[in-house]
């Protein structure tokens, strides 16, 4: 089957710290992988995506690499800001269906 | 339109009543998706439309749930005889086509509370 597992939160970091949010998946076939972000009081929005193995998605300083060998798509950022505080969802798309992880809340303190 | 819109933004209903949730996708988007997000949980896929057809209804939790789409535009999700466990945020998303790599754009959601 298809599923996404991401690290539980909340994750609390100080500003300028390095961020990693782990995401692993199981899937049949060749899924596309996504990170979505939900800022407080706002709807979900796409952060980045990767469509095939070894692709790297990047946006706003965030990066994630599609690793087929480890079935992972970990989200990283070298230096977080207070404005990055949000809930981050890892997701895969396979045969026109999306499967989302349970979300990881990130709190960045000044 | 500029983005995906959903109405109402909040709905409080009594157990046993029927509710209808509406989604207006981005103009020109042929694919439309419905999800449910329970408090503190991830998104649960319910159904998607390509045009006015729903190729996969397997995510609908029970036969109390139904959805339709007309004119390759607006979609309604209907929940009959609501139960307390139906309380959640119902999210709609649209994409240009239902291709493997296409990006979804989400609406703000409808928060449903069943008393």
Coordinates of N, CA and C in Angstrom, one line a residue:
Chain A
X1 N 0.8 -1.2 0.0 CA 0.0 0.0 0.0 C 0.9 1.2 0.0
X2 N 0.2 2.4 0.1 CA 0.9 3.7 0.1 C 0.7 4.3 1.5
X3 N 1.7 4.9 2.0 CA 1.6 5.6 3.3 C 2.9 6.4 3.5
X4 N 2.7 7.4 4.4 CA 3.8 8.3 4.7 C 3.9 8.4 6.2
X5 N 5.1 8.3 6.7 CA 5.4 8.5 8.1 C 6.4 9.6 8.3
X6 N 6.0 10.5 9.2 CA 6.9 11.6 9.5 C 7.1 11.8 11.0
X7 N 8.2 12.4 11.3 CA 8.5 12.5 12.7 C 7.5 13.3 13.5
X8 N 7.2 12.9 14.7 CA 6.2 13.5 15.5 C 6.8 14.8 16.1
X9 N 6.0 15.8 16.2 CA 6.4 17.0 16.8 C 5.8 17.2 18.2
X10 N 5.9 18.4 18.8 CA 6.5 19.5 18.1 C 8.0 19.6 18.1
X11 N 8.5 20.2 17.2 CA 10.0 20.5 17.1 C 10.2 21.9 17.5
X12 N 11.0 22.2 18.5 CA 11.3 23.5 18.9 C 12.8 23.8 18.7
X13 N 13.0 24.9 18.0 CA 14.4 25.3 17.6 C 14.6 26.8 17.9
X14 N 15.8 27.2 18.1 CA 16.1 28.6 18.2 C 16.4 29.1 16.8
X15 N 16.2 30.4 16.6 CA 16.4 31.0 15.3 C 17.8 30.7 14.9
X16 N 18.0 30.5 13.6 CA 19.3 30.2 12.9 C 19.7 28.7 13.1
X17 N 19.0 27.9 13.8 CA 19.4 26.5 14.0 C 19.1 25.8 12.7
X18 N 19.7 24.6 12.6 CA 19.5 23.7 11.5 C 18.3 22.8 11.7
X19 N 17.5 22.7 10.6 CA 16.3 21.9 10.8 C 16.3 20.7 9.9
X20 N 15.9 19.5 10.5 CA 15.6 18.3 9.7 C 14.3 17.8 10.2
X21 N 13.4 17.5 9.3 CA 12.1 16.8 9.6 C 12.1 15.6 8.8
X22 N 12.1 14.4 9.4 CA 12.2 13.2 8.7 C 10.9 12.7 8.1
X23 N 11.0 12.2 6.9 CA 9.8 11.6 6.3 C 10.2 10.4 5.5
X24 N 9.5 9.3 5.7 CA 9.7 8.1 5.0 C 8.4 7.6 4.4
X25 N 8.4 6.8 3.4 CA 7.2 6.5 2.7 C 7.2 5.0 2.2
X26 N 6.1 4.5 2.0 CA 5.9 3.2 1.3 C 5.0 3.5 0.1
X27 N 5.3 2.9 -1.0 CA 4.5 3.1 -2.2 C 4.7 2.0 -3.2
X28 N 3.7 1.8 -4.0 CA 3.9 0.9 -5.2 C 4.1 1.9 -6.3
X29 N 4.9 1.4 -7.3 CA 5.1 2.2 -8.5 C 6.1 3.3 -8.2
X30 N 5.8 4.5 -8.9 CA 6.8 5.6 -8.8 C 6.1 6.9 -8.4
X31 N 5.9 7.1 -7.1 CA 5.2 8.3 -6.7 C 6.0 9.5 -6.8
X32 N 5.2 10.6 -6.8 CA 5.8 12.0 -6.6 C 5.8 12.3 -5.1
X33 N 6.7 13.1 -4.6 CA 6.8 13.4 -3.2 C 6.7 14.9 -3.0
X34 N 6.1 15.3 -1.9 CA 5.8 16.7 -1.7 C 6.0 17.0 -0.2
X35 N 6.3 18.3 0.0 CA 6.2 18.9 1.4 C 5.2 20.1 1.2
X36 N 4.2 20.0 2.1 CA 3.2 21.1 2.2 C 3.4 21.8 3.6
X37 N 3.1 23.1 3.6 CA 3.2 23.8 4.9 C 1.9 24.5 5.2
X38 N 1.6 24.5 6.5 CA 0.4 25.2 6.9 C 0.8 26.2 8.0
X39 N 0.8 27.5 7.6 CA 1.1 28.5 8.6 C -0.1 28.8 9.5
X40 N 0.1 29.3 10.7 CA -1.0 29.5 11.6 C -2.1 30.3 11.0
X41 N -3.3 29.8 11.0 CA -4.5 30.5 10.5 C -4.6 30.5 9.0
X42 N -3.8 29.7 8.3 CA -3.8 29.7 6.9 C -4.1 28.3 6.4
X43 N -4.3 28.2 5.1 CA -4.5 26.9 4.5 C -3.2 26.3 4.0
X44 N -3.3 25.0 3.7 CA -2.1 24.3 3.2 C -1.6 24.9 1.9
X45 N -0.3 24.9 1.8 CA 0.3 25.4 0.5 C 1.5 24.6 0.2
X46 N 1.8 24.4 -1.1 CA 2.9 23.6 -1.5 C 4.2 24.3 -1.1
X47 N 5.1 23.6 -0.5 CA 6.4 24.1 -0.2 C 7.4 23.7 -1.3
X48 N 7.5 22.4 -1.6 CA 8.4 21.9 -2.6 C 8.0 20.5 -3.0
X49 N 8.5 20.0 -4.1 CA 8.1 18.7 -4.6 C 9.3 18.1 -5.4
X50 N 9.3 16.8 -5.6 CA 10.2 16.0 -6.4 C 9.5 14.9 -7.1
X51 N 9.7 14.7 -8.3 CA 8.9 13.8 -9.1 C 9.6 12.5 -9.4
X52 N 10.9 12.4 -9.2 CA 11.6 11.1 -9.4 C 12.8 11.0 -8.5
X53 N 13.3 9.8 -8.5 CA 14.4 9.5 -7.6 C 15.6 10.4 -7.9
X54 N 16.2 10.8 -6.8 CA 17.4 11.7 -6.8 C 17.1 13.2 -7.1
X55 N 15.9 13.5 -7.4 CA 15.5 14.9 -7.6 C 15.6 15.6 -6.3
X56 N 15.9 16.9 -6.3 CA 15.9 17.7 -5.1 C 14.9 18.8 -5.3
X57 N 14.0 18.9 -4.4 CA 13.0 20.0 -4.4 C 13.6 21.1 -3.5
X58 N 13.4 22.4 -3.8 CA 13.9 23.4 -3.0 C 13.0 24.7 -3.1
X59 N 12.8 25.4 -2.0 CA 12.0 26.6 -2.0 C 12.2 27.3 -0.7
X60 N 12.4 28.6 -0.7 CA 12.5 29.4 0.5 C 13.6 28.9 1.5
X61 N 14.6 28.3 0.9 CA 15.7 27.9 1.8 C 15.6 26.4 2.2
X62 N 14.4 25.9 2.0 CA 14.1 24.5 2.4 C 14.5 23.6 1.2
X63 N 15.0 22.4 1.6 CA 15.4 21.4 0.5 C 14.9 20.0 1.0
X64 N 14.6 19.1 0.0 CA 14.4 17.7 0.3 C 14.8 16.9 -1.0
X65 N 15.4 15.8 -0.7 CA 15.9 15.0 -1.8 C 15.2 13.6 -1.8
X66 N 14.6 13.3 -3.0 CA 13.9 12.0 -3.2 C 14.9 10.9 -3.2
X67 N 14.9 10.1 -2.1 CA 15.8 9.0 -2.0 C 15.1 7.7 -2.1
X68 N 15.2 7.0 -3.2 CA 14.4 5.8 -3.4 C 15.0 4.6 -2.6
X69 N 16.4 4.7 -2.5 CA 17.0 3.5 -1.8 C 16.6 3.5 -0.3
X70 N 16.4 4.6 0.3 CA 16.0 4.7 1.7 C 14.5 5.1 1.9
X71 N 13.8 5.2 0.7 CA 12.4 5.6 0.7 C 12.2 6.8 1.7
X72 N 12.9 7.8 1.4 CA 12.9 9.0 2.3 C 12.8 10.3 1.5
X73 N 12.3 11.3 2.2 CA 12.2 12.6 1.6 C 12.3 13.6 2.8
X74 N 13.4 13.6 3.4 CA 13.6 14.5 4.6 C 13.7 15.9 4.3
X75 N 13.0 16.8 5.0 CA 13.0 18.2 4.8 C 14.2 18.9 5.7
X76 N 14.9 19.8 5.0 CA 16.0 20.4 5.7 C 16.1 21.9 5.4
X77 N 16.6 22.6 6.4 CA 16.8 24.1 6.2 C 18.0 24.4 7.0
X78 N 18.9 25.2 6.5 CA 20.2 25.4 7.2 C 20.1 26.4 8.3
X79 N 19.1 27.3 8.2 CA 19.0 28.4 9.2 C 17.5 28.8 9.3
X80 N 16.8 28.3 10.3 CA 15.4 28.6 10.4 C 15.2 30.0 11.0
X81 N 14.0 30.6 10.6 CA 13.6 31.8 11.1 C 12.3 31.7 11.9
X82 N 12.0 32.7 12.7 CA 10.7 32.6 13.5 C 9.5 32.5 12.5
X83 N 9.6 33.1 11.4 CA 8.5 33.0 10.4 C 8.3 31.6 9.8
X84 N 9.2 30.7 10.1 CA 9.1 29.3 9.6 C 8.2 28.5 10.5
X85 N 7.8 29.1 11.6 CA 6.9 28.3 12.5 C 5.6 28.0 11.8
X86 N 5.3 26.7 11.8 CA 4.2 26.2 11.0 C 4.1 24.7 11.2
X87 N 3.1 24.1 10.6 CA 3.0 22.6 10.6 C 3.4 22.2 9.2
X88 N 4.3 21.2 9.1 CA 4.8 20.7 7.8 C 4.3 19.3 7.6
X89 N 3.7 19.1 6.4 CA 3.2 17.8 6.0 C 4.0 17.2 4.8
X90 N 4.4 16.0 5.0 CA 5.0 15.2 3.9 C 3.9 14.5 3.2
X91 N 4.0 14.4 1.9 CA 2.9 13.7 1.2 C 3.5 13.0 -0.1
X92 N 2.8 11.9 -0.5 CA 3.1 11.3 -1.8 C 1.9 11.3 -2.6
X93 N 2.1 11.3 -3.9 CA 1.0 11.2 -4.9 C 1.3 10.0 -5.8
X94 N 0.3 9.1 -5.8 CA 0.4 7.9 -6.6 C -0.9 7.5 -7.2
X95 N -0.9 7.4 -8.5 CA -2.1 7.0 -9.2 C -3.3 8.0 -8.9
X96 N -2.9 9.3 -8.9 CA -3.9 10.4 -8.7 C -4.4 10.5 -7.3
X97 N -3.9 9.8 -6.4 CA -4.3 9.9 -5.0 C -3.2 10.4 -4.1
X98 N -3.5 11.3 -3.2 CA -2.5 11.8 -2.3 C -2.6 11.1 -0.9
X99 N -1.4 10.9 -0.3 CA -1.3 10.3 1.0 C -0.5 11.2 1.8
X100 N -1.0 11.7 2.9 CA -0.3 12.7 3.8 C 0.1 12.1 5.1
X101 N 1.3 12.6 5.6 CA 1.7 12.2 6.9 C 0.8 13.0 7.9
X102 N 1.1 12.8 9.2 CA 0.2 13.4 10.2 C 0.7 14.8 10.5
X103 N 1.8 15.3 10.0 CA 2.2 16.7 10.2 C 3.2 16.8 11.3
X104 N 4.1 17.7 11.2 CA 5.1 18.0 12.3 C 5.0 19.5 12.5
X105 N 4.7 19.8 13.8 CA 4.7 21.3 14.1 C 6.1 21.8 14.5
X106 N 6.4 22.9 13.9 CA 7.7 23.5 14.1 C 7.5 24.8 14.8
X107 N 8.2 25.0 16.0 CA 8.2 26.2 16.7 C 9.6 26.8 16.7
X108 N 9.8 28.0 16.2 CA 11.1 28.6 16.1 C 11.1 29.8 17.1
X109 N 12.0 29.8 18.1 CA 12.0 30.8 19.1 C 13.1 31.8 18.7
X110 N 12.8 33.1 19.0 CA 13.8 34.2 18.7 C 15.0 34.1 19.6
Chain B
X1 N -11.2 31.7 -10.7 CA -11.0 32.6 -9.6 C -9.5 32.6 -9.2
X2 N -9.2 33.5 -8.2 CA -7.9 33.6 -7.7 C -7.4 32.4 -6.9
X3 N -8.3 31.7 -6.3 CA -7.9 30.6 -5.5 C -9.1 29.7 -5.3
X4 N -8.8 28.6 -4.5 CA -9.9 27.7 -4.2 C -10.7 28.3 -3.1
X5 N -12.0 28.3 -3.2 CA -12.9 28.8 -2.1 C -13.8 27.7 -1.6
X6 N -14.1 27.8 -0.4 CA -15.0 26.8 0.2 C -16.0 27.5 1.1
X7 N -17.2 26.9 1.1 CA -18.2 27.5 2.0 C -19.1 26.4 2.6
X8 N -19.6 26.6 3.8 CA -19.3 27.7 4.7 C -17.9 27.5 5.3
X9 N -17.4 28.5 6.0 CA -16.1 28.3 6.6 C -16.3 27.5 7.9
X10 N -17.4 27.7 8.5 CA -17.7 26.9 9.7 C -19.1 26.4 9.7
X11 N -19.4 25.2 10.2 CA -20.7 24.7 10.2 C -20.9 23.9 11.5
X12 N -21.9 24.3 12.2 CA -22.2 23.5 13.5 C -23.6 22.9 13.2
X13 N -23.7 21.6 13.4 CA -24.9 20.9 13.2 C -25.2 19.9 14.3
X14 N -26.4 19.5 14.3 CA -26.8 18.5 15.3 C -26.7 17.1 14.7
X15 N -26.3 16.2 15.6 CA -26.2 14.8 15.2 C -27.5 14.4 14.5
X16 N -27.3 13.7 13.3 CA -28.5 13.2 12.6 C -28.9 14.1 11.4
X17 N -28.4 15.3 11.4 CA -28.8 16.2 10.3 C -27.9 16.0 9.1
X18 N -28.4 16.4 8.0 CA -27.5 16.4 6.8 C -26.8 17.7 6.6
X19 N -25.6 17.7 6.0 CA -24.9 18.9 5.7 C -24.4 18.8 4.3
X20 N -24.2 20.0 3.7 CA -23.7 20.1 2.4 C -22.5 21.1 2.4
X21 N -21.4 20.7 1.9 CA -20.2 21.5 1.9 C -19.9 21.8 0.4
X22 N -19.4 23.0 0.2 CA -19.2 23.5 -1.2 C -17.8 23.8 -1.5
X23 N -17.3 23.5 -2.7 CA -16.0 23.9 -3.1 C -16.0 24.5 -4.5
X24 N -15.4 25.7 -4.6 CA -15.2 26.3 -5.9 C -13.7 26.2 -6.3
X25 N -13.4 25.5 -7.3 CA -12.0 25.3 -7.6 C -11.4 26.5 -8.4
X26 N -10.2 26.5 -8.6 CA -9.6 27.5 -9.5 C -10.1 27.3 -10.9
X27 N -10.5 28.4 -11.5 CA -11.0 28.3 -12.9 C -10.1 27.6 -13.8
X28 N -10.6 26.6 -14.6 CA -9.8 25.9 -15.5 C -9.1 24.7 -15.0
X29 N -9.2 24.5 -13.7 CA -8.6 23.2 -13.1 C -9.6 22.1 -13.3
X30 N -9.1 21.0 -13.9 CA -10.0 19.9 -14.2 C -10.1 18.9 -13.1
X31 N -9.1 18.9 -12.2 CA -9.1 17.9 -11.1 C -9.5 18.6 -9.8
X32 N -10.3 17.9 -9.0 CA -10.7 18.4 -7.7 C -10.7 17.3 -6.7
X33 N -10.2 17.6 -5.5 CA -10.0 16.6 -4.4 C -10.7 17.0 -3.2
X34 N -11.2 16.1 -2.4 CA -11.7 16.3 -1.1 C -10.9 15.5 -0.1
X35 N -10.6 16.2 1.1 CA -9.9 15.6 2.2 C -10.6 15.9 3.5
X36 N -10.3 15.0 4.5 CA -10.8 15.3 5.8 C -9.6 15.4 6.7
X37 N -9.6 16.4 7.6 CA -8.5 16.5 8.6 C -9.1 16.6 10.0
X38 N -8.9 15.5 10.7 CA -9.4 15.5 12.1 C -8.3 16.2 12.9
X39 N -8.8 16.7 14.1 CA -7.9 17.5 15.0 C -6.6 16.8 15.3
X40 N -5.5 17.4 15.0 CA -4.2 16.8 15.3 C -3.7 15.7 14.4
X41 N -4.5 15.5 13.3 CA -4.1 14.4 12.4 C -3.8 14.9 11.0
X42 N -3.3 14.0 10.2 CA -3.0 14.4 8.8 C -4.3 14.4 8.0
X43 N -4.0 14.6 6.7 CA -5.2 14.6 5.8 C -5.5 13.2 5.4
X44 N -6.8 13.0 5.3 CA -7.4 11.7 4.9 C -8.1 11.9 3.5
X45 N -7.6 11.3 2.5 CA -8.2 11.4 1.2 C -9.6 10.8 1.2
X46 N -10.5 11.6 0.6 CA -11.9 11.1 0.5 C -12.2 10.7 -1.0
X47 N -12.1 11.6 -1.9 CA -12.5 11.4 -3.3 C -11.8 12.4 -4.2
X48 N -11.7 12.0 -5.4 CA -11.2 13.1 -6.4 C -12.1 13.0 -7.7
X49 N -12.1 14.1 -8.3 CA -12.9 14.2 -9.6 C -11.9 14.6 -10.7
X50 N -12.0 13.9 -11.8 CA -11.4 14.4 -13.1 C -12.5 14.8 -14.0
X51 N -12.6 16.1 -14.2 CA -13.9 16.6 -14.9 C -15.0 16.4 -13.9
X52 N -16.1 15.9 -14.4 CA -17.3 15.6 -13.5 C -17.3 14.2 -13.0
X53 N -16.3 13.4 -13.4 CA -16.3 12.0 -13.0 C -15.4 11.7 -11.8
X54 N -15.9 10.8 -11.0 CA -15.1 10.4 -9.8 C -14.6 9.0 -10.0
X55 N -13.4 8.9 -10.5 CA -12.8 7.5 -10.8 C -12.6 6.7 -9.5
X56 N -12.4 7.3 -8.4 CA -12.0 6.6 -7.2 C -12.8 7.1 -6.0
X57 N -13.8 6.4 -5.5 CA -14.6 6.8 -4.4 C -14.2 6.0 -3.1
X58 N -13.1 5.3 -3.2 CA -12.8 4.3 -2.2 C -12.5 5.0 -0.8
X59 N -12.1 6.3 -0.8 CA -11.8 7.0 0.4 C -13.0 7.5 1.2
X60 N -14.2 7.4 0.6 CA -15.4 7.9 1.3 C -15.6 6.9 2.5
X61 N -15.7 7.5 3.7 CA -15.7 6.6 4.9 C -17.0 5.7 5.1
X62 N -18.1 6.2 4.5 CA -19.3 5.3 4.6 C -20.3 5.8 3.6
X63 N -21.4 5.1 3.4 CA -22.4 5.5 2.4 C -23.2 6.7 2.8
X64 N -22.9 7.3 4.0 CA -23.5 8.5 4.3 C -22.8 9.7 3.6
X65 N -21.6 9.4 3.1 CA -20.9 10.5 2.4 C -21.1 10.3 0.9
X66 N -21.3 11.5 0.2 CA -21.4 11.5 -1.2 C -20.9 12.8 -1.8
X67 N -20.5 12.8 -3.0 CA -20.0 14.0 -3.6 C -20.3 14.1 -5.1
X68 N -20.5 15.3 -5.5 CA -20.8 15.4 -7.0 C -20.1 16.7 -7.4
X69 N -19.9 16.7 -8.7 CA -19.3 17.9 -9.4 C -20.1 18.1 -10.7
X70 N -20.3 19.4 -10.9 CA -21.1 19.8 -12.2 C -20.3 20.8 -12.9
X71 N -20.4 20.8 -14.3 CA -19.9 21.8 -15.1 C -18.4 21.9 -15.0
X72 N -17.7 20.8 -14.5 CA -16.3 20.8 -14.3 C -15.9 22.0 -13.4
X73 N -16.8 22.3 -12.5 CA -16.5 23.5 -11.7 C -16.8 23.1 -10.2
X74 N -17.9 23.7 -9.7 CA -18.2 23.6 -8.3 C -18.5 22.1 -7.9
X75 N -18.1 21.8 -6.7 CA -18.3 20.4 -6.2 C -19.0 20.6 -4.8
X76 N -19.9 19.6 -4.5 CA -20.5 19.6 -3.2 C -20.2 18.2 -2.5
X77 N -19.9 18.3 -1.3 CA -19.7 17.1 -0.5 C -20.9 17.0 0.5
X78 N -21.6 16.0 0.5 CA -22.8 15.8 1.3 C -22.6 14.7 2.3
X79 N -22.9 15.1 3.6 CA -22.8 14.1 4.6 C -24.3 13.9 5.2
X80 N -24.8 12.7 5.1 CA -26.1 12.5 5.6 C -26.1 11.9 7.0
X81 N -27.1 12.3 7.8 CA -27.2 11.7 9.1 C -25.9 11.8 9.9
X82 N -25.4 13.1 10.0 CA -24.1 13.3 10.6 C -24.0 12.7 12.0
X83 N -22.7 12.2 12.2 CA -22.3 11.7 13.5 C -21.2 12.5 14.1
X84 N -21.0 12.4 15.4 CA -20.0 13.2 16.1 C -18.6 12.9 15.5
X85 N -18.3 11.7 15.1 CA -17.0 11.4 14.5 C -16.8 12.1 13.1
X86 N -17.8 12.7 12.6 CA -17.7 13.4 11.3 C -17.1 14.8 11.6
X87 N -17.0 15.2 12.8 CA -16.4 16.5 13.1 C -15.0 16.6 12.7
X88 N -14.6 17.6 11.8 CA -13.3 17.7 11.2 C -13.3 18.9 10.4
X89 N -12.1 19.2 9.8 CA -12.0 20.2 8.8 C -12.0 19.5 7.5
X90 N -12.9 19.9 6.6 CA -13.0 19.3 5.3 C -12.3 20.2 4.3
X91 N -11.3 19.7 3.6 CA -10.5 20.5 2.7 C -10.7 20.1 1.3
X92 N -10.8 21.1 0.4 CA -10.9 20.9 -1.0 C -9.6 21.4 -1.7
X93 N -9.2 20.7 -2.7 CA -8.0 21.2 -3.5 C -8.3 21.0 -5.0
X94 N -7.7 21.7 -5.8 CA -7.8 21.5 -7.2 C -6.4 21.6 -7.9
X95 N -6.4 21.0 -9.0 CA -5.2 21.0 -9.8 C -5.5 21.0 -11.3
X96 N -4.6 21.4 -12.1 CA -4.9 21.7 -13.5 C -5.4 20.4 -14.2
X97 N -4.7 19.3 -14.0 CA -5.1 18.0 -14.4 C -4.7 17.0 -13.3
X98 N -5.3 15.8 -13.4 CA -5.0 14.8 -12.3 C -3.8 14.0 -12.8
X99 N -2.7 14.6 -13.1 CA -1.5 14.0 -13.6 C -0.7 13.6 -12.4
X100 N 0.3 12.8 -12.5 CA 1.1 12.3 -11.4 C 1.9 13.4 -10.7
X101 N 2.3 14.5 -11.5 CA 3.2 15.5 -10.9 C 2.5 16.8 -10.7
X102 N 1.2 16.9 -10.9 CA 0.6 18.2 -10.9 C 0.4 18.7 -9.4
X103 N 0.5 19.9 -9.3 CA 0.4 20.5 -7.9 C -1.0 20.8 -7.5
X104 N -1.4 20.6 -6.3 CA -2.7 20.9 -5.8 C -2.7 22.2 -5.1
X105 N -3.8 22.9 -5.2 CA -4.0 24.2 -4.5 C -5.1 24.0 -3.6
X106 N -4.9 24.3 -2.3 CA -5.9 24.0 -1.3 C -6.8 25.2 -1.0
X107 N -8.0 24.9 -0.6 CA -8.9 25.9 -0.1 C -8.7 26.0 1.4
X108 N -9.4 27.0 2.0 CA -9.2 27.3 3.4 C -9.9 26.2 4.3
X109 N -10.8 25.4 3.8 CA -11.4 24.4 4.5 C -12.8 24.8 5.1
X110 N -13.6 23.8 5.4 CA -14.8 24.0 6.2 C -14.7 23.3 7.5
X111 N -14.8 24.0 8.6 CA -14.7 23.3 9.9 C -16.1 22.8 10.3
X112 N -16.3 21.5 10.4 CA -17.6 21.0 10.7 C -17.6 20.5 12.1
X113 N -18.6 20.9 12.9 CA -18.7 20.4 14.3 C -20.1 19.8 14.4
X114 N -20.1 18.6 14.8 CA -21.4 17.8 15.0 C -21.6 17.7 16.5
X115 N -22.7 18.3 17.0 CA -23.0 18.2 18.4 C -23.7 17.0 18.8

